[in-house]
Amino acid sequence: MTTKKGSAVIIGGGITGLASAYYMLKSGWKVTLLDKGDLFDNCSIGNAGMIVPSHFIPLAAPGMISKGIKWMFNSRSPFYVKPSLDFSLISWGLKFMKAATEANVERAAPHLRDYHLLSKALYEDLVKDEKLDFGLEEKGILMLYKSDKTGEEEIHVGKQGQQLGLDIDMLSREEVQALEPGIKLDVAGAVHYRCDAHLYPTALVNGLVKSIKTLGGEIIQQTEVTGFDIRGGEIKAVNTASQTYSGDIVVMTGGSWLPQLSRLAGLSIPVMPGKGYSFMEPNSKHPIVHPALLLEARVAVTPMNGQVRFGGTMELAPLNNQINMNRVEGIVNSIPNYYPELNVAVPQKDRIWYGFRPCSPDGLPYMGYSKKLSNLIVAGGHGMMGISLGPATGKIVAEMADRHVPSVNVLLYDPERYQ
């Protein structure tokens, strides 16, 4: 039995905003969620649906600078920085370079592990709710590699993960092929992160929307925040073009639009949108059983809802709505290198989904209360880990709203660390 605790306005209808609404409602808050779109035009829909305790190393890590420089001049490469004189991109890049250290990885790894494991446990709990059937499968994820060099690098990461207590196997070519009897693989081996899982993102979003409404939450779509009424170190009201909303707590998510939102509140929270692309194909003639990451190509492969989703690329550039077909062709061309029986054609533009991953410069999320605005909780910047960390983020937001100690340590995720 929950008790009414007050009202909250949540800005942003991606997985972070939806999960925050769900757990705050469960805790007894009255919730109004505002989304500038229709809830189905954000990065929480077309992503790979992977739950990844394996991702305990932040994006800002040693080696990413040299790889990024090598890739950035090839428009079909896994990582691409679109040439731009945009100040925010340059500023973000300098912060990224400063953060890409071994010390950053060592400091962050156990905290990210705990964050992901909490979220996975919450997914296992959520799936018991009949309104939340989102195709959760706990088969792990295969990190497939073709070259010995890539294999050595991933095995090293796998051993780090084992030291952190994660369930991980190193597989030979024959062992990984045995896990995929329906399709031929052309790989040297794999690291099997048995600790990982996957789901169908569209069903997850649908289920959360239905649950939020059932719990009495209000979801208002096509409503963009235009400003804040700030008095006495608090947000007194959230302004939109058509109406003003007020709450005891304001939760700012907003995905890749977090920098613009935060500026309206007088804050500086750097996020660079990392555009990714995906498309769906039938999963029948040569069925893929396990989700996988094609390591050299940086392509994600996820069986879901009777199909298989191929997705990837990290295109850092200011927000734009253009589909770069070179990026999509890079994904398509990589598939037969690992699955030689799959001849996937380049999809038509109307079959290509794209979304923006909200990437912080140090690869760590923003989670916590603002020091400048006492009733503002910021939750964003989860990069490629938004779906994976969604339930944990929502639970932590609810705990913070209740002034409880969060389930995991969030000190590293100070939302104003770049002020």
Coordinates of C-alpha atoms in Angstrom, one line a residue, residues 28-383:
G28 CA 3.2 6.9 -4.0
W29 CA 4.0 10.0 -6.0
K30 CA 1.5 11.8 -8.3
V31 CA 3.3 11.9 -11.7
T32 CA 3.0 14.0 -14.9
L33 CA 5.3 13.0 -17.7
L34 CA 6.0 15.4 -20.6
D35 CA 7.4 14.3 -23.9
K36 CA 8.2 16.5 -26.9
G37 CA 7.4 13.6 -29.2
D38 CA 5.0 10.7 -29.2
L39 CA 7.1 8.3 -27.0
F40 CA 8.0 6.2 -30.0
D41 CA 10.5 8.5 -31.8
N42 CA 13.4 8.2 -29.3
C43 CA 16.4 6.0 -28.7
S44 CA 14.5 3.6 -26.5
I45 CA 12.6 2.0 -29.4
G46 CA 15.1 1.0 -32.2
N47 CA 18.0 0.0 -30.0
A48 CA 19.6 -3.4 -29.7
G49 CA 17.6 -4.3 -26.5
M50 CA 20.6 -5.5 -24.7
I51 CA 21.0 -5.7 -20.9
V52 CA 24.8 -5.5 -20.5
P53 CA 26.6 -6.0 -17.2
S54 CA 29.4 -6.7 -19.7
H55 CA 29.6 -2.9 -20.3
F56 CA 31.5 -2.1 -17.2
I57 CA 34.1 -0.1 -19.1
P58 CA 33.0 3.4 -20.0
L59 CA 33.2 4.7 -23.5
A60 CA 36.0 7.1 -22.4
A61 CA 38.7 4.5 -22.1
P62 CA 42.3 4.1 -23.2
G63 CA 42.6 3.2 -26.9
M64 CA 39.3 4.9 -27.9
I65 CA 41.2 8.0 -29.0
S66 CA 43.5 6.1 -31.4
K67 CA 40.7 4.0 -32.7
G68 CA 38.5 7.0 -33.1
I69 CA 41.1 8.9 -35.1
K70 CA 41.6 5.8 -37.3
W71 CA 37.9 5.5 -38.0
M72 CA 36.7 9.1 -38.1
F73 CA 37.8 9.7 -41.6
N74 CA 35.9 6.7 -43.0
S75 CA 32.2 7.3 -43.3
R76 CA 31.5 3.5 -43.3
S77 CA 33.5 2.9 -40.1
P78 CA 32.0 1.9 -36.7
F79 CA 32.8 5.3 -35.2
Y80 CA 32.6 8.6 -37.1
V81 CA 32.9 12.2 -36.1
K82 CA 31.2 14.4 -38.6
P83 CA 33.5 17.3 -39.4
S84 CA 32.0 20.4 -37.7
L85 CA 33.1 23.7 -36.2
D86 CA 30.3 23.3 -33.6
F87 CA 31.7 24.5 -30.3
S88 CA 29.8 21.9 -28.3
L89 CA 31.4 19.1 -30.3
I90 CA 34.9 20.5 -29.8
S91 CA 34.3 21.1 -26.1
W92 CA 32.9 17.6 -25.7
G93 CA 35.9 16.1 -27.5
L94 CA 38.4 17.8 -25.3
K95 CA 36.6 16.6 -22.2
F96 CA 36.5 13.0 -23.7
M97 CA 40.2 13.0 -24.3
K98 CA 40.9 14.1 -20.7
A99 CA 38.6 11.3 -19.4
A100 CA 39.9 8.5 -21.5
T101 CA 42.4 7.1 -18.9
E102 CA 43.0 3.8 -17.2
A103 CA 42.2 5.5 -13.9
N104 CA 38.7 6.5 -15.2
V105 CA 38.1 2.8 -16.1
E106 CA 39.3 1.4 -12.8
R107 CA 37.3 3.9 -10.8
A108 CA 34.1 3.4 -12.8
A109 CA 34.1 -0.4 -13.4
P110 CA 32.7 -1.7 -10.1
H111 CA 30.1 1.0 -9.9
L112 CA 28.9 0.4 -13.5
R113 CA 28.8 -3.4 -12.7
D114 CA 26.6 -2.8 -9.7
Y115 CA 24.3 -0.4 -11.6
H116 CA 23.8 -2.9 -14.5
L117 CA 23.3 -5.9 -12.1
L118 CA 20.7 -4.0 -10.2
S119 CA 18.9 -3.2 -13.4
K120 CA 19.0 -6.8 -14.6
A121 CA 17.5 -7.9 -11.3
L122 CA 14.8 -5.3 -11.6
Y123 CA 14.0 -6.6 -15.2
E124 CA 13.7 -10.1 -13.8
D125 CA 11.2 -8.7 -11.3
L126 CA 9.3 -6.5 -13.8
V127 CA 8.7 -9.4 -16.2
K128 CA 6.5 -11.0 -13.5
D129 CA 4.0 -8.2 -14.1
E130 CA 1.5 -9.4 -16.7
K131 CA 1.3 -5.9 -18.2
L132 CA 5.0 -6.0 -18.9
D133 CA 5.6 -8.8 -21.4
F134 CA 8.7 -7.5 -23.2
G135 CA 10.4 -10.7 -24.4
L136 CA 13.2 -10.9 -21.8
E137 CA 15.6 -13.7 -22.6
E138 CA 18.7 -14.6 -20.5
K139 CA 20.9 -16.2 -23.0
G140 CA 23.9 -13.9 -22.5
I141 CA 25.6 -12.0 -25.4
L142 CA 28.4 -13.4 -27.6
M143 CA 31.3 -11.1 -28.4
L144 CA 32.3 -12.5 -31.7
Y145 CA 35.8 -11.8 -33.0
K146 CA 37.6 -12.7 -36.2
S147 CA 41.2 -11.7 -35.5
D148 CA 43.6 -12.9 -32.8
K149 CA 44.3 -9.3 -31.9
T150 CA 40.7 -8.5 -31.2
G151 CA 40.3 -11.8 -29.4
E152 CA 43.2 -11.1 -27.1
E153 CA 41.7 -7.6 -26.3
E154 CA 38.2 -9.0 -25.6
I155 CA 39.6 -12.0 -23.5
H156 CA 41.5 -9.5 -21.4
V157 CA 38.2 -7.5 -20.8
G158 CA 36.5 -10.8 -20.1
K159 CA 39.1 -11.7 -17.4
Q160 CA 38.6 -8.3 -15.9
G161 CA 34.8 -9.0 -15.8
Q162 CA 35.5 -12.4 -14.1
Q163 CA 37.5 -10.6 -11.5
L164 CA 34.5 -8.4 -10.9
G165 CA 32.4 -11.5 -10.3
L166 CA 30.6 -11.6 -13.6
D167 CA 29.6 -14.9 -15.3
I168 CA 31.7 -15.0 -18.5
D169 CA 33.1 -17.9 -20.7
M170 CA 35.9 -17.8 -23.3
L171 CA 34.8 -19.9 -26.3
S172 CA 36.8 -21.5 -29.1
R173 CA 35.5 -21.4 -32.7
E174 CA 34.0 -24.8 -32.3
E175 CA 32.3 -24.0 -28.9
V176 CA 30.7 -20.9 -30.2
Q177 CA 29.5 -22.7 -33.4
A178 CA 27.8 -25.3 -31.1
L179 CA 25.8 -22.5 -29.5
E180 CA 24.4 -21.5 -33.0
P181 CA 23.4 -24.8 -34.7
G182 CA 21.1 -23.0 -37.2
I183 CA 23.7 -20.8 -38.9
K184 CA 27.3 -21.0 -40.0
L185 CA 29.7 -18.7 -38.2
D186 CA 33.1 -17.5 -39.6
V187 CA 34.8 -16.4 -36.4
A188 CA 38.0 -17.2 -34.5
G189 CA 36.1 -17.4 -31.2
A190 CA 33.9 -15.5 -28.8
V191 CA 33.6 -14.3 -25.2
H192 CA 30.2 -15.3 -23.9
Y193 CA 28.9 -12.8 -21.4
R194 CA 26.4 -15.2 -19.7
C195 CA 25.6 -12.3 -17.3
D196 CA 23.9 -10.4 -20.1
A197 CA 20.4 -10.6 -21.4
H198 CA 18.1 -9.1 -24.1
L199 CA 14.5 -7.9 -24.7
Y200 CA 12.2 -6.4 -27.2
P201 CA 12.3 -2.6 -26.7
T202 CA 9.0 -1.7 -28.4
A203 CA 7.1 -4.1 -26.1
L204 CA 9.0 -2.7 -23.1
V205 CA 7.9 0.9 -23.9
N206 CA 4.3 -0.2 -24.6
G207 CA 4.2 -2.1 -21.3
L208 CA 5.6 0.8 -19.3
V209 CA 3.2 3.3 -20.8
K210 CA 0.2 1.0 -20.1
S211 CA 1.4 0.4 -16.5
I212 CA 2.0 4.2 -15.9
K213 CA -1.5 5.0 -17.0
T214 CA -3.0 2.1 -14.9
L215 CA -1.1 3.5 -11.8
G216 CA -2.7 6.9 -12.4
G217 CA 0.2 8.7 -14.1
E218 CA -0.5 11.3 -16.7
I219 CA 1.5 11.2 -20.0
I220 CA 1.4 14.4 -22.1
Q221 CA 2.8 14.0 -25.6
Q222 CA 3.9 16.5 -28.3
T223 CA 4.7 19.0 -25.5
E224 CA 8.1 20.7 -25.5
V225 CA 9.5 22.4 -22.5
T226 CA 10.3 26.1 -23.2
G227 CA 11.6 27.3 -19.8
F228 CA 11.4 27.1 -16.0
D229 CA 10.1 29.4 -13.4
I230 CA 13.0 29.4 -10.9
R231 CA 12.6 31.1 -7.5
G232 CA 14.4 30.7 -4.2
G233 CA 16.7 28.0 -5.6
E234 CA 13.8 25.8 -6.7
I235 CA 11.9 25.1 -9.9
K236 CA 8.5 26.4 -9.2
A237 CA 7.0 25.6 -12.6
V238 CA 7.9 23.9 -15.9
N239 CA 6.7 26.0 -18.9
T240 CA 5.6 24.7 -22.3
A241 CA 4.1 26.6 -25.2
S242 CA 0.5 25.7 -24.1
Q243 CA 0.6 25.2 -20.4
T244 CA 2.5 25.4 -17.1
Y245 CA 3.1 22.4 -14.9
S246 CA 4.3 22.4 -11.3
G247 CA 5.5 19.7 -8.9
D248 CA 7.3 19.2 -5.7
I249 CA 10.0 17.3 -7.6
V250 CA 11.2 17.9 -11.2
V251 CA 13.0 15.0 -13.0
M252 CA 15.0 16.0 -16.0
T253 CA 15.8 13.2 -18.5
G254 CA 15.6 14.3 -22.1
G255 CA 18.1 12.0 -23.7
S256 CA 20.3 13.8 -26.2
W257 CA 18.3 17.0 -25.7
L258 CA 19.5 17.2 -22.1
P259 CA 22.1 20.0 -22.8
Q260 CA 19.3 22.3 -24.2
L261 CA 17.0 21.4 -21.3
S262 CA 19.6 22.0 -18.7
R263 CA 20.6 25.4 -20.2
L264 CA 16.9 26.5 -19.7
A265 CA 17.5 25.8 -16.0
G266 CA 20.9 27.6 -15.9
L267 CA 22.9 24.4 -15.9
S268 CA 25.6 23.1 -18.1
I269 CA 25.4 19.3 -18.7
P270 CA 27.4 18.3 -21.8
V271 CA 26.0 15.5 -23.9
M272 CA 26.9 14.7 -27.5
P273 CA 24.3 12.7 -29.6
G274 CA 25.8 9.5 -30.9
K275 CA 23.6 8.6 -33.8
G276 CA 23.0 4.9 -34.4
Y277 CA 21.1 3.0 -37.1
S278 CA 19.2 -0.2 -37.1
F279 CA 16.9 -2.4 -39.2
M280 CA 15.0 -5.6 -38.9
E281 CA 15.3 -8.8 -41.0
P282 CA 13.5 -12.2 -40.9
N283 CA 15.1 -14.7 -38.5
S284 CA 13.9 -17.9 -40.2
K285 CA 16.0 -19.6 -42.8
H286 CA 19.2 -19.5 -40.8
P287 CA 18.0 -18.6 -37.3
I288 CA 20.3 -16.8 -34.9
V289 CA 19.7 -17.9 -31.3
H290 CA 22.1 -15.6 -29.3
P291 CA 22.4 -11.9 -29.4
A292 CA 25.9 -10.9 -30.5
L293 CA 28.3 -8.0 -30.9
L294 CA 30.5 -8.3 -34.1
L295 CA 33.5 -6.8 -32.5
E296 CA 35.6 -5.6 -35.3
A297 CA 32.6 -4.1 -37.0
R298 CA 31.0 -2.8 -33.8
V299 CA 27.6 -4.2 -35.0
A300 CA 24.9 -5.5 -32.7
V301 CA 22.8 -8.5 -33.6
T302 CA 19.7 -9.2 -31.6
P303 CA 16.9 -11.8 -32.2
M304 CA 13.6 -10.3 -31.1
N305 CA 9.9 -10.7 -31.8
G306 CA 10.5 -13.4 -34.4
Q307 CA 13.0 -11.2 -36.3
V308 CA 16.6 -10.2 -35.9
R309 CA 17.7 -6.6 -35.4
F310 CA 21.0 -5.4 -36.8
G311 CA 22.3 -2.1 -35.5
G312 CA 25.4 -0.1 -34.9
T313 CA 27.7 2.8 -35.6
M314 CA 28.4 5.8 -33.4
E315 CA 28.2 9.0 -35.4
L316 CA 29.1 12.0 -33.3
A317 CA 27.6 15.2 -34.7
P318 CA 25.1 17.9 -33.7
L319 CA 21.5 16.7 -33.8
N320 CA 20.2 16.2 -37.3
N321 CA 17.6 14.1 -39.1
Q322 CA 19.6 12.9 -42.0
I323 CA 20.2 9.2 -42.8
N324 CA 23.8 8.6 -43.8
M325 CA 23.5 5.6 -46.1
N326 CA 27.2 5.0 -45.9
R327 CA 26.8 4.2 -42.3
V328 CA 24.0 1.7 -43.0
E329 CA 26.1 0.1 -45.8
G330 CA 28.9 -0.3 -43.3
I331 CA 26.6 -2.4 -41.1
V332 CA 25.2 -4.4 -44.0
N333 CA 28.6 -5.2 -45.4
S334 CA 29.9 -6.5 -42.1
I335 CA 27.2 -9.1 -41.6
P336 CA 28.4 -11.8 -44.0
N337 CA 31.9 -11.5 -42.6
Y338 CA 30.6 -13.2 -39.5
Y339 CA 27.5 -15.0 -40.8
P340 CA 28.5 -16.0 -44.4
E341 CA 25.0 -17.6 -45.1
L342 CA 23.3 -14.3 -44.5
N343 CA 23.0 -12.1 -47.7
V344 CA 21.3 -9.0 -46.3
A345 CA 20.4 -6.3 -48.8
V346 CA 20.8 -2.6 -48.0
P347 CA 17.4 -1.6 -46.7
Q348 CA 15.3 1.2 -48.1
K349 CA 15.3 4.4 -46.1
D350 CA 11.8 3.8 -44.8
R351 CA 12.9 0.6 -43.1
I352 CA 15.9 2.2 -41.4
W353 CA 15.5 3.5 -37.8
Y354 CA 17.9 5.9 -36.3
G355 CA 18.2 7.4 -32.9
F356 CA 20.6 9.5 -30.7
R357 CA 22.5 8.0 -27.8
P358 CA 23.1 10.6 -25.2
C359 CA 26.9 10.4 -24.6
S360 CA 28.6 12.2 -21.7
P361 CA 32.3 13.1 -22.2
D362 CA 33.5 10.6 -19.6
G363 CA 31.1 7.8 -20.5
L364 CA 29.3 7.9 -17.2
P365 CA 25.6 8.8 -16.6
Y366 CA 24.4 11.9 -14.9
M367 CA 22.4 10.9 -11.8
G368 CA 21.5 12.9 -8.8
Y369 CA 20.1 16.1 -7.3
S370 CA 21.2 19.5 -8.6
K371 CA 23.2 21.5 -6.1
K372 CA 21.8 24.7 -7.6
L373 CA 18.1 23.7 -7.8
S374 CA 17.1 21.8 -4.7
N375 CA 14.0 20.0 -6.2
L376 CA 15.6 19.0 -9.5
I377 CA 16.8 15.4 -10.1
V378 CA 18.8 14.9 -13.3
A379 CA 18.9 11.4 -14.9
G380 CA 20.6 11.1 -18.3
G381 CA 23.7 10.7 -20.4
H382 CA 23.5 6.9 -20.4
G383 CA 25.0 6.6 -23.9

